[in-house]
């Protein structure tokens, strides 16, 4: 197995171990390393450059490899949880009534930001096929499971609205005394008229707005 | 009223715990949550006098949200002090 090293590490013995079915051209070593990295999630490459002495060309060639990602121990559930929180934060940071286009943007940013917070990126297990198969985030997002999770994020908007609506509905009745009560002997029509009057007063003089700092419930 | 409901959502429902109130944007988030509560308060008040249905139209709700947000930001005097104090208390309670 390759060990981390700096510039100038001799890896000729490793090249000799490359199976005959694989090309020994050093220019393709990066591709081979990437394949190996995806197969074995425990392998972590830290070095960025290897100096390779090619026996085929009998010359020393320096191949610069892309900075390999350090694969963190992050589960898909962690990322989903972070994305859900990010979606909710976006609603309260911007507007809780985003346009359809705005919702799509928030969903994309929530997933991307959830992955970004983990150094080196995140590789998602693809449960539909195999517990060991993993996909980079961009591929996961366009997969069925990723698209399904995007729909879950979109529903956060409606869920927040529903939660706030339910909380305020019960409070409205109690706080502004809008239950159907009236003087003894009042008819239902009279009680309804009284409630309508109260509501109209609250709406017209914005009393309920001015009660931002008034303790009504406790 | 709005702040009491906000406290209910924050403390009783643990609703806003994921808003990361340790971040610098906590005040904006709590104020926006307050404006959202005001939107639904008015919506529910109107539902008593007319059959407005359960759905809040996005454009109208968005306008209302901005209106309430402006009102909250423009609170003055004792109302502003009380509002800011209770928001701060809520934030500390969540830290």
Short mmCIF file of N, CA, C and O in Angstrom, two decimals, chain B residues 48-79:
data_model
loop_
_atom_site.label_atom_id
_atom_site.label_comp_id
_atom_site.label_asym_id
_atom_site.label_seq_id
_atom_site.Cartn_x
_atom_site.Cartn_y
_atom_site.Cartn_z
N UNK B 48 -61.18 34.43 11.91
CA UNK B 48 -62.38 34.48 12.76
C UNK B 48 -63.49 35.29 12.12
O UNK B 48 -64.66 35.13 12.47
N UNK B 49 -63.13 36.17 11.24
CA UNK B 49 -64.17 37.05 10.68
C UNK B 49 -64.43 36.76 9.21
O UNK B 49 -65.35 37.31 8.61
N UNK B 50 -63.64 35.96 8.62
CA UNK B 50 -63.90 35.59 7.23
C UNK B 50 -63.31 34.23 6.96
O UNK B 50 -62.40 33.79 7.65
N UNK B 51 -63.82 33.59 5.97
CA UNK B 51 -63.36 32.25 5.65
C UNK B 51 -62.12 32.35 4.77
O UNK B 51 -62.16 32.18 3.56
N UNK B 52 -61.00 32.64 5.41
CA UNK B 52 -59.77 32.84 4.65
C UNK B 52 -59.10 31.52 4.29
O UNK B 52 -58.22 31.49 3.45
N UNK B 53 -59.54 30.45 4.95
CA UNK B 53 -58.94 29.16 4.65
C UNK B 53 -57.59 29.01 5.31
O UNK B 53 -57.04 29.98 5.84
N UNK B 54 -57.06 27.82 5.30
CA UNK B 54 -55.79 27.57 6.02
C UNK B 54 -54.55 28.02 5.25
O UNK B 54 -53.47 28.10 5.81
N UNK B 55 -54.72 28.30 3.99
CA UNK B 55 -53.54 28.61 3.17
C UNK B 55 -53.21 30.09 3.22
O UNK B 55 -54.08 30.94 3.11
N UNK B 56 -51.94 30.37 3.43
CA UNK B 56 -51.48 31.75 3.38
C UNK B 56 -50.88 31.98 1.99
O UNK B 56 -49.96 31.29 1.58
N UNK B 57 -51.41 32.93 1.26
CA UNK B 57 -50.86 33.23 -0.06
C UNK B 57 -49.45 33.80 0.10
O UNK B 57 -49.21 34.69 0.90
N UNK B 58 -48.52 33.27 -0.70
CA UNK B 58 -47.12 33.61 -0.52
C UNK B 58 -46.85 35.11 -0.68
O UNK B 58 -46.19 35.72 0.16
N UNK B 59 -47.35 35.68 -1.75
CA UNK B 59 -47.02 37.08 -2.01
C UNK B 59 -47.58 37.99 -0.92
O UNK B 59 -46.88 38.89 -0.43
N UNK B 60 -48.83 37.74 -0.53
CA UNK B 60 -49.44 38.57 0.51
C UNK B 60 -48.71 38.36 1.84
O UNK B 60 -48.44 39.31 2.58
N UNK B 61 -48.41 37.09 2.14
CA UNK B 61 -47.72 36.79 3.39
C UNK B 61 -46.33 37.42 3.41
O UNK B 61 -45.86 37.89 4.44
N UNK B 62 -45.68 37.41 2.24
CA UNK B 62 -44.34 37.99 2.14
C UNK B 62 -44.39 39.49 2.42
O UNK B 62 -43.54 40.02 3.15
N UNK B 63 -45.40 40.16 1.88
CA UNK B 63 -45.55 41.59 2.14
C UNK B 63 -45.80 41.86 3.61
O UNK B 63 -45.24 42.79 4.21
N UNK B 64 -46.67 41.03 4.19
CA UNK B 64 -46.98 41.19 5.62
C UNK B 64 -45.72 40.96 6.46
O UNK B 64 -45.48 41.66 7.44
N UNK B 65 -44.95 39.96 6.06
CA UNK B 65 -43.72 39.65 6.80
C UNK B 65 -42.79 40.86 6.81
O UNK B 65 -42.25 41.23 7.86
N UNK B 66 -42.62 41.46 5.64
CA UNK B 66 -41.73 42.62 5.55
C UNK B 66 -42.27 43.77 6.39
O UNK B 66 -41.51 44.52 7.02
N UNK B 67 -43.59 43.92 6.38
CA UNK B 67 -44.22 45.00 7.15
C UNK B 67 -43.95 44.82 8.65
O UNK B 67 -43.55 45.77 9.34
N UNK B 68 -44.15 43.60 9.13
CA UNK B 68 -43.93 43.35 10.55
C UNK B 68 -42.46 43.43 10.92
O UNK B 68 -42.10 43.88 12.01
N UNK B 69 -41.63 42.99 10.00
CA UNK B 69 -40.19 43.06 10.27
C UNK B 69 -39.76 44.51 10.45
O UNK B 69 -38.98 44.85 11.36
N UNK B 70 -40.30 45.37 9.59
CA UNK B 70 -39.98 46.79 9.69
C UNK B 70 -40.46 47.36 11.02
O UNK B 70 -39.76 48.14 11.68
N UNK B 71 -41.67 46.94 11.41
CA UNK B 71 -42.20 47.45 12.68
C UNK B 71 -41.33 47.03 13.85
O UNK B 71 -41.09 47.80 14.78
N UNK B 72 -40.89 45.79 13.82
CA UNK B 72 -40.04 45.29 14.92
C UNK B 72 -38.72 46.05 14.96
O UNK B 72 -38.23 46.45 16.03
N UNK B 73 -38.16 46.28 13.77
CA UNK B 73 -36.88 46.99 13.72
C UNK B 73 -37.02 48.44 14.16
O UNK B 73 -36.06 49.04 14.64
N UNK B 74 -38.22 49.00 14.00
CA UNK B 74 -38.42 50.41 14.32
C UNK B 74 -39.05 50.64 15.69
O UNK B 74 -39.54 51.74 15.97
N UNK B 75 -39.07 49.59 16.50
CA UNK B 75 -39.57 49.78 17.86
C UNK B 75 -38.71 50.84 18.56
O UNK B 75 -37.50 50.92 18.33
N UNK B 76 -39.34 51.62 19.41
CA UNK B 76 -38.60 52.69 20.08
C UNK B 76 -38.85 52.65 21.58
O UNK B 76 -39.83 52.06 22.04
N UNK B 77 -37.98 53.32 22.28
CA UNK B 77 -38.18 53.53 23.71
C UNK B 77 -38.25 52.25 24.51
O UNK B 77 -37.49 51.30 24.27
N UNK B 78 -39.20 52.24 25.43
CA UNK B 78 -39.32 51.11 26.35
C UNK B 78 -39.64 49.82 25.62
O UNK B 78 -39.17 48.74 26.01
N UNK B 79 -40.45 49.93 24.58
CA UNK B 79 -40.81 48.72 23.83
C UNK B 79 -39.57 48.09 23.20
O UNK B 79 -39.40 46.86 23.23
#
